């Protein structure tokens, strides 16, 4: 059986790289149709289809910058499509921006009488006057459809009921988790419960994925519950795809692995949700998936990596030039840059050396007498106890990394220090506190 290979480059049946980000699915007959963002040469939304979720045939660029003058220089994100029985049309909702920045905060609506036809642009607007950014659609068992979008500068998440033809907003039904800044919503229903999976709000950088559940989509929703790792296995949700088989239904978490340094290098990750009870969702990493569509069963394979990235304030610890005794620096996440990879070499269960993957050199404090602003470098020698570190969880997925010898905490440089490519370290909990809140993000491939 062909396998889904998470985080790898995916190509369509003609060998072209698949560009279908922030996407959603619609099943028609035996085909899964996949709609998503495509930022290549004037394209906006592309559609692919597959019988097995592994081989994807390119169908059409269903929305392009030539579709309508309002799309000429627009930025369209997170397109989702539903079929409306009443009008027998396919209706697409997406996040519409002016192509310059994210200030428009509007949704856009398009229709087509073919699933993979060229969609006709109807309009873009702010639903009932509210800002609207990351969004999704959900069609309930009774045919009612909902548009869910991040409102109020992304602080709140709104659930709107759509009109019967799915082309307009009928009502604002819910304002969820006000002030908690959730985005990237994806909704599904399993048994009696509705689930919503969301991410936090950190641009293109991955963060803690959370879910909530409710007995009615317009009823009371549970508080948000963490799922997966603090960076969601380096993903952001976009959709949940039910695989309905004769033996069971598996719910696939469909996510983007955005590359903040190069959008075009962004990848896809599909993971099967696990349920410990009717309302307890779990998400484990899998490198590969074998999906039995007939049975609805997904078998997973895990290739465990022992490499990590370390980040504080969305800055990743990196080494640009590792000649000699090399200074460490910070940069934004870049999956193509192996300079950001670190190996934790445990000497016992608590204590480890931090080894730079590419150079094999060790993270080493220097000028300890200049405490608390001694700098950190890479040293090729494995020597002194000052190269030993321990991790102390500080809550919410963050850790402090403490130097075993000096007891000082690894502290990411401030903006100014960053320019000097230096990394000081300081007493735990001192003024640099935020810069000591580190996420130790394991590499999941
Ligand atoms: C996160 C959103 O989920 C993406 O769709 C995109 O809007 C980026 N933010 C832009 O920073």
Coordinates of C-alpha atoms and ligand atoms in Angstrom, one line a residue:
X1 CA 0.0 0.0 0.0
X2 CA 1.3 3.5 -0.9
X3 CA 2.1 5.6 2.1
X4 CA 1.6 9.2 3.1
X5 CA 5.0 10.6 4.0
X6 CA 4.6 13.5 6.4
X7 CA 6.8 16.6 6.0
X8 CA 8.3 15.4 2.7
X9 CA 7.9 17.2 -0.6
X10 CA 4.7 15.9 -2.2
X11 CA 4.4 15.8 -6.0
X12 CA 1.3 15.4 -8.2
X13 CA 0.9 12.6 -10.7
X14 CA 2.7 14.7 -13.3
X15 CA 5.7 15.2 -11.0
X16 CA 5.0 18.8 -10.1
X17 CA 5.3 20.0 -6.5
X18 CA 1.8 20.1 -4.9
X19 CA 0.8 23.6 -3.8
X20 CA -2.3 23.3 -1.7
X21 CA -1.8 25.0 1.6
X22 CA -4.3 26.0 4.2
X23 CA -6.5 23.5 2.4
X24 CA -9.7 21.7 2.8
X25 CA -11.4 18.6 1.2
X26 CA -14.6 17.6 -0.4
X27 CA -15.5 14.0 -1.2
X28 CA -17.3 13.3 -4.5
X29 CA -17.8 9.7 -5.5
X30 CA -14.6 7.9 -4.7
X31 CA -12.5 11.0 -5.2
X32 CA -11.1 13.2 -2.4
X33 CA -10.9 16.7 -3.8
X34 CA -8.3 18.9 -2.1
X35 CA -8.5 22.7 -2.4
X36 CA -5.7 24.9 -1.1
X37 CA -3.6 28.1 -1.5
X38 CA -1.2 28.2 -4.3
X39 CA 1.1 31.3 -4.5
X40 CA 2.8 30.3 -7.7
X41 CA 2.6 32.7 -10.7
X42 CA -0.9 34.4 -10.4
X43 CA -2.5 31.3 -9.0
X44 CA -4.6 31.6 -5.9
X45 CA -6.5 28.3 -5.2
X46 CA -5.6 25.0 -6.8
X47 CA -7.6 21.8 -6.8
X48 CA -6.2 18.2 -6.8
X49 CA -8.0 14.9 -6.5
X50 CA -7.1 11.5 -5.3
X51 CA -8.5 8.0 -4.8
X52 CA -6.0 7.0 -2.1
X53 CA -4.8 10.3 -0.5
X54 CA -1.3 9.5 -1.8
X55 CA -1.4 10.1 -5.6
X56 CA -2.8 13.5 -6.3
X57 CA -3.9 14.5 -9.8
X58 CA -3.8 18.2 -10.5
X59 CA -7.4 19.3 -11.6
X60 CA -7.4 23.0 -12.1
X61 CA -6.3 26.4 -10.7
X62 CA -9.9 27.0 -9.6
X63 CA -9.2 30.6 -8.6
X64 CA -6.5 32.8 -10.2
X65 CA -5.7 36.5 -10.1
X66 CA -7.5 36.7 -13.5
X67 CA -10.8 35.4 -12.0
X68 CA -11.9 38.9 -11.0
X69 CA -10.3 42.4 -10.7
X70 CA -10.6 42.2 -6.9
X71 CA -8.3 39.2 -7.1
X72 CA -5.7 40.7 -9.3
X73 CA -3.3 41.4 -6.5
X74 CA -5.2 39.8 -3.6
X75 CA -3.9 37.3 -1.1
X76 CA -6.3 34.4 -0.6
X77 CA -5.9 32.0 2.3
X78 CA -7.5 28.9 3.8
X79 CA -10.1 28.2 1.0
X80 CA -12.8 25.7 1.9
X81 CA -15.6 24.3 -0.3
X82 CA -19.0 22.9 0.4
X83 CA -21.7 21.6 -1.9
X84 CA -25.1 23.3 -1.7
X85 CA -27.8 20.9 -2.5
X86 CA -30.5 23.5 -2.9
X87 CA -28.7 25.5 -5.6
X88 CA -26.6 22.6 -6.8
X89 CA -23.5 24.7 -6.7
X90 CA -20.1 24.5 -5.0
X91 CA -19.5 27.4 -2.7
X92 CA -16.0 28.4 -1.6
X93 CA -15.2 30.7 1.3
X94 CA -11.7 32.0 1.9
X95 CA -9.8 34.7 3.7
X96 CA -9.3 37.7 1.5
X97 CA -6.5 40.3 1.9
X98 CA -5.4 43.1 -0.3
X99 CA -2.1 41.5 -1.1
X100 CA -0.1 44.1 0.8
X101 CA -0.9 43.4 4.4
X102 CA -3.5 41.8 6.6
X103 CA -5.5 44.9 7.3
X104 CA -8.5 44.1 5.1
X105 CA -9.5 41.1 7.3
X106 CA -12.3 40.0 5.0
X107 CA -13.8 36.8 3.8
X108 CA -14.4 36.1 0.1
X109 CA -17.1 33.9 -1.5
X110 CA -17.0 32.2 -4.8
X111 CA -19.2 29.6 -6.6
X112 CA -19.0 27.1 -9.3
X113 CA -21.3 24.5 -10.8
X114 CA -18.4 22.0 -11.2
X115 CA -16.4 20.9 -8.2
X116 CA -13.1 21.7 -10.0
X117 CA -14.4 24.4 -12.4
X118 CA -13.3 27.9 -12.6
X119 CA -15.0 29.5 -9.6
X120 CA -16.9 32.8 -10.0
X121 CA -16.0 35.5 -7.5
X122 CA -19.1 36.9 -5.8
X123 CA -17.7 39.4 -3.3
X124 CA -15.5 39.9 -0.3
X125 CA -16.7 41.6 2.9
X126 CA -16.4 41.7 6.7
X127 CA -19.1 39.4 8.1
X128 CA -21.6 41.6 9.9
X129 CA -18.9 44.2 10.0
X130 CA -16.4 42.0 12.0
X131 CA -12.8 41.5 11.0
X132 CA -12.3 38.0 9.6
X133 CA -9.0 36.2 9.1
X134 CA -8.2 32.5 9.5
X135 CA -11.4 30.6 8.6
X136 CA -13.1 27.3 7.9
X137 CA -16.5 25.9 6.9
X138 CA -18.5 23.2 8.6
X139 CA -21.6 21.5 7.3
X140 CA -23.7 19.9 9.9
X141 CA -25.8 16.7 9.6
X142 CA -29.0 18.8 9.1
X143 CA -27.5 20.6 6.1
X144 CA -26.9 23.8 8.0
X145 CA -23.5 25.3 7.3
X146 CA -21.2 27.4 9.4
X147 CA -18.4 29.8 8.7
X148 CA -15.9 30.0 11.5
X149 CA -13.3 32.8 11.5
X150 CA -10.9 34.7 13.7
X151 CA -12.3 38.1 14.5
X152 CA -11.4 41.2 16.5
X153 CA -7.7 41.3 15.6
X154 CA -7.6 37.5 15.9
X155 CA -8.5 37.7 19.6
X156 CA -11.9 35.9 19.3
X157 CA -13.2 33.1 17.2
X158 CA -16.7 33.6 15.6
X159 CA -19.1 31.0 14.5
X160 CA -21.6 32.3 11.9
X161 CA -24.5 30.4 10.4
X162 CA -24.7 30.6 6.7
X163 CA -27.8 31.4 4.6
X164 CA -29.5 28.4 3.0
X165 CA -27.6 28.9 -0.2
X166 CA -24.3 29.1 1.8
X167 CA -23.4 32.4 0.0
X168 CA -24.1 34.8 2.9
X169 CA -23.9 35.2 6.6
X170 CA -27.3 34.5 8.3
X171 CA -26.3 35.2 11.9
X172 CA -23.4 35.4 14.4
X173 CA -24.0 32.4 16.6
X174 CA -21.0 32.2 18.9
X175 CA -18.1 34.2 20.1
X176 CA -15.6 31.6 21.4
X177 CA -12.7 32.1 23.8
X178 CA -12.6 35.9 23.7
X179 CA -9.1 37.2 24.0
X180 CA -7.4 33.8 23.7
X181 CA -6.2 34.5 20.1
X182 CA -7.0 31.1 18.4
X183 CA -6.6 30.7 14.7
X184 CA -6.4 28.0 12.0
X185 CA -9.8 26.5 13.1
X186 CA -10.9 23.0 11.8
X187 CA -14.2 21.5 12.9
X188 CA -15.5 17.9 12.8
X189 CA -18.2 15.9 14.4
X190 CA -17.8 12.4 15.9
X191 CA -20.8 10.7 17.5
X192 CA -22.6 13.2 19.7
X193 CA -19.7 15.7 19.9
X194 CA -18.4 18.5 17.8
X195 CA -14.7 19.2 18.0
X196 CA -12.8 22.3 17.1
X197 CA -9.0 22.2 16.6
X198 CA -7.1 25.5 16.6
X199 CA -3.7 26.9 16.8
X200 CA -2.3 29.9 18.7
X201 CA -1.4 33.1 16.9
X202 CA 2.3 33.4 16.0
X203 CA 2.4 34.2 12.3
X204 CA 4.0 31.4 10.3
X205 CA 5.6 29.8 13.4
X206 CA 4.1 26.7 14.9
X207 CA 2.7 26.7 18.3
X208 CA 0.5 24.8 20.8
X209 CA -2.5 23.1 19.1
X210 CA -5.6 22.9 21.2
X211 CA -9.0 21.4 20.9
X212 CA -12.4 21.9 22.4
X213 CA -15.7 20.0 22.2
X214 CA -19.4 20.7 22.4
X215 CA -22.6 18.8 22.2
X216 CA -24.1 21.4 19.9
X217 CA -22.1 23.6 17.5
X218 CA -24.0 26.6 18.8
X219 CA -24.0 25.4 22.4
X220 CA -21.5 25.5 25.2
X221 CA -17.9 24.7 24.2
X222 CA -15.4 23.2 26.6
X223 CA -12.3 25.1 27.6
X224 CA -9.3 24.7 25.3
X225 CA -7.2 21.6 25.8
X226 CA -3.6 21.1 24.7
X227 CA -2.8 18.4 22.2
X228 CA 0.5 17.2 20.8
X229 CA 3.7 19.0 21.5
X230 CA 4.2 22.8 22.3
X231 CA 4.8 23.3 18.6
X232 CA 2.2 20.8 17.4
X233 CA 4.9 18.6 15.8
X234 CA 5.8 21.8 13.8
X235 CA 2.4 22.1 12.3
X236 CA -0.7 24.3 12.1
X237 CA -4.1 22.8 11.6
X238 CA -6.2 23.4 8.5
X239 CA -8.8 20.6 8.3
X240 CA -10.0 17.4 9.8
X241 CA -10.8 14.7 7.2
X242 CA -13.0 11.8 8.3
X243 CA -12.1 8.5 6.6
X244 CA -15.3 6.5 6.8
X245 CA -14.7 2.8 6.4
X246 CA -16.7 -0.3 7.0
X247 CA -14.7 -1.1 10.1
X248 CA -14.3 2.3 11.6
X249 CA -14.1 6.1 10.9
X250 CA -10.6 7.6 11.4
X251 CA -10.3 11.4 11.7
X252 CA -7.2 12.7 10.0
X253 CA -5.7 15.9 11.3
X254 CA -4.6 17.8 8.2
X255 CA -2.0 20.5 8.8
X256 CA 0.5 22.7 7.2
X257 CA 4.1 22.7 8.2
X258 CA 4.8 26.3 7.2
X259 CA 8.4 27.3 6.5
X260 CA 8.5 31.0 7.8
X261 CA 11.7 31.5 5.8
X262 CA 10.3 30.3 2.5
X263 CA 6.6 29.8 2.2
X264 CA 7.1 27.8 -1.0
X265 CA 9.0 25.2 1.0
X266 CA 6.0 24.6 3.3
X267 CA 4.9 21.0 3.7
X268 CA 1.9 18.9 4.7
X269 CA 1.3 16.6 7.7
X270 CA -1.6 14.2 8.1
X271 CA -2.0 12.4 11.4
X272 CA -4.8 10.2 12.7
X273 CA -6.5 11.4 15.9
X274 CA -6.8 9.0 18.7
X275 CA -9.7 9.0 21.1
X276 CA -9.3 7.8 24.7
X277 CA -13.0 8.6 25.4
X278 CA -15.9 10.3 23.5
X279 CA -14.3 13.7 24.3
X280 CA -10.6 13.0 24.9
X281 CA -8.6 13.6 21.8
X282 CA -5.0 12.7 21.4
X283 CA -2.4 13.4 18.6
X284 CA 0.7 11.4 18.2
X285 CA 3.4 11.8 15.7
X286 CA 3.7 9.5 12.7
X287 CA 6.3 9.7 9.9
X288 CA 4.2 7.6 7.5
X289 CA 0.6 6.6 7.1
X290 CA -0.9 3.6 5.3
X291 CA -4.6 4.4 4.9
X292 CA -7.0 1.6 4.3
X293 CA -10.0 3.5 2.9
X294 CA -12.1 0.5 2.7
X295 CA -11.8 -0.3 6.4
X296 CA -11.3 3.2 7.6
X297 CA -8.1 2.1 9.3
X298 CA -4.8 4.0 9.3
X299 CA -1.5 2.3 10.2
X300 CA 1.4 4.5 11.2
X301 CA 5.2 4.2 11.2
X302 CA 7.4 6.4 13.4
X303 CA 11.0 7.2 12.6
X304 CA 12.2 8.8 15.8
X305 CA 14.8 11.7 15.5
X306 CA 16.9 12.8 18.4
X307 CA 17.5 16.2 17.0
X308 CA 16.0 19.4 18.5
X309 CA 15.5 23.0 17.7
X310 CA 15.6 25.5 20.5
X311 CA 13.6 28.6 20.4
X312 CA 12.7 31.6 22.6
X313 CA 10.5 34.5 21.5
X314 CA 10.2 32.8 18.0
X315 CA 14.0 33.0 17.6
X316 CA 15.8 29.8 16.9
X317 CA 19.3 29.1 18.2
X318 CA 21.6 28.7 15.2
X319 CA 25.2 28.9 14.2
X320 CA 26.0 30.7 11.0
X321 CA 29.7 30.0 10.8
X322 CA 31.2 27.3 12.8
X323 CA 34.9 27.8 12.1
X324 CA 37.1 27.8 15.3
X325 CA 35.4 28.8 18.5
X326 CA 32.2 29.8 16.9
X327 CA 29.7 32.3 18.2
X328 CA 26.0 31.2 18.4
X329 CA 23.2 33.4 17.1
X330 CA 19.5 33.4 16.4
X331 CA 17.4 33.2 13.3
X332 CA 13.8 32.6 12.3
X333 CA 12.8 29.0 11.8
X334 CA 14.1 27.7 8.5
X335 CA 13.6 24.1 7.7
X336 CA 16.2 24.1 5.0
X337 CA 18.8 25.4 7.5
X338 CA 20.4 22.5 9.4
X339 CA 22.4 25.1 11.4
X340 CA 19.4 25.2 13.7
X341 CA 19.6 21.5 14.7
X342 CA 20.9 20.3 18.0
X343 CA 21.6 16.9 19.5
X344 CA 21.2 16.4 23.2
X345 CA 23.9 14.0 24.4
X346 CA 22.8 12.7 27.8
X347 CA 25.4 11.9 30.3
X348 CA 22.7 10.7 32.7
X349 CA 19.0 11.1 32.7
X350 CA 19.2 14.7 33.9
X351 CA 22.3 16.2 32.4
X352 CA 23.4 16.5 28.8
X353 CA 25.7 18.3 26.5
X354 CA 24.2 20.2 23.6
X355 CA 25.9 19.3 20.4
X356 CA 25.6 21.3 17.2
X357 CA 24.4 18.8 14.6
X358 CA 26.4 20.0 11.6
X359 CA 29.7 20.9 13.3
X360 CA 29.6 18.3 16.1
X361 CA 30.8 21.1 18.5
X362 CA 29.4 21.7 21.9
X363 CA 27.5 24.6 23.4
X364 CA 30.0 26.1 25.9
X365 CA 29.8 29.1 28.2
X366 CA 32.8 31.4 28.0
X367 CA 34.2 34.1 30.4
X368 CA 32.3 32.7 33.3
X369 CA 33.9 35.4 35.4
X370 CA 31.8 38.0 33.6
X371 CA 28.7 36.6 35.1
X372 CA 25.9 37.0 34.5
X373 CA 26.6 38.1 31.0
X374 CA 29.0 35.6 29.9
X375 CA 28.6 34.5 26.3
X376 CA 28.0 31.1 24.8
X377 CA 30.1 29.7 22.0
X378 CA 30.6 26.4 20.2
X379 CA 33.7 24.6 21.3
X380 CA 34.9 21.4 19.6
X381 CA 36.4 20.0 22.7
X382 CA 34.3 17.9 25.0
X383 CA 35.7 18.9 28.3
X384 CA 34.6 20.8 31.3
X385 CA 31.4 20.3 33.3
X386 CA 30.4 23.8 32.1
X387 CA 29.2 22.0 28.9
X388 CA 26.6 20.2 31.0
X389 CA 23.0 21.4 31.1
X390 CA 19.8 20.4 32.7
X391 CA 16.2 21.1 31.7
X392 CA 13.6 22.4 34.1
X393 CA 10.0 22.6 32.9
X394 CA 8.4 25.9 33.7
X395 CA 4.9 25.2 32.5
X396 CA 3.0 25.6 29.3
X397 CA 5.5 23.6 27.3
X398 CA 8.4 25.9 28.2
X399 CA 11.6 24.9 29.9
X400 CA 14.6 26.7 31.4
X401 CA 17.9 25.2 30.4
X402 CA 20.3 25.5 33.3
X403 CA 24.0 25.3 33.2
X404 CA 25.0 22.5 35.6
X405 CA 28.3 24.2 36.6
X406 CA 27.3 27.8 37.1
X407 CA 23.5 27.3 37.6
X408 CA 22.9 30.2 35.2
X409 CA 20.1 29.9 32.7
X410 CA 20.5 29.9 29.0
X411 CA 19.3 33.2 27.8
X412 CA 18.5 34.1 24.3
X413 CA 20.0 37.4 23.1
X414 CA 18.0 40.6 22.9
X415 CA 17.6 42.3 19.6
X416 CA 20.8 44.3 20.1
X417 CA 22.8 41.2 21.2
X418 CA 21.5 39.3 18.3
X419 CA 23.3 41.7 16.0
X420 CA 26.5 40.9 17.8
X421 CA 25.7 37.2 17.4
X422 CA 26.1 36.6 21.0
X423 CA 24.2 34.7 23.5
X424 CA 24.5 35.7 27.1
X425 CA 23.3 33.6 30.0
X426 CA 22.0 34.8 33.2
X427 CA 20.5 34.0 36.6
X428 CA 17.3 32.1 36.2
X429 CA 14.3 34.4 36.4
X430 CA 16.2 37.7 36.1
X431 CA 15.1 40.5 33.9
X432 CA 15.7 38.4 30.8
X433 CA 13.0 36.0 31.9
X434 CA 11.1 35.8 28.6
X435 CA 14.3 35.0 26.8
X436 CA 14.8 32.1 29.2
X437 CA 11.5 30.6 28.3
X438 CA 12.7 28.0 25.8
X439 CA 10.8 25.6 23.7
X440 CA 12.8 22.5 23.1
X441 CA 11.2 21.4 19.8
X442 CA 12.0 17.9 18.8
X443 CA 12.4 17.3 15.0
X444 CA 9.5 15.2 13.7
X445 CA 10.2 13.8 10.3
Ligands
LIG1 C1 -1.2 32.2 10.4 C2 -2.3 31.8 9.6 O1 -2.9 30.7 10.1 C3 -1.9 31.7 8.2 O2 -3.0 31.2 7.4 C4 -1.4 33.0 7.7 O3 -2.4 33.9 7.8 C5 -0.3 33.4 8.6 N1 -0.7 33.5 10.0 C6 0.3 34.8 8.2 O4 1.2 35.2 9.1

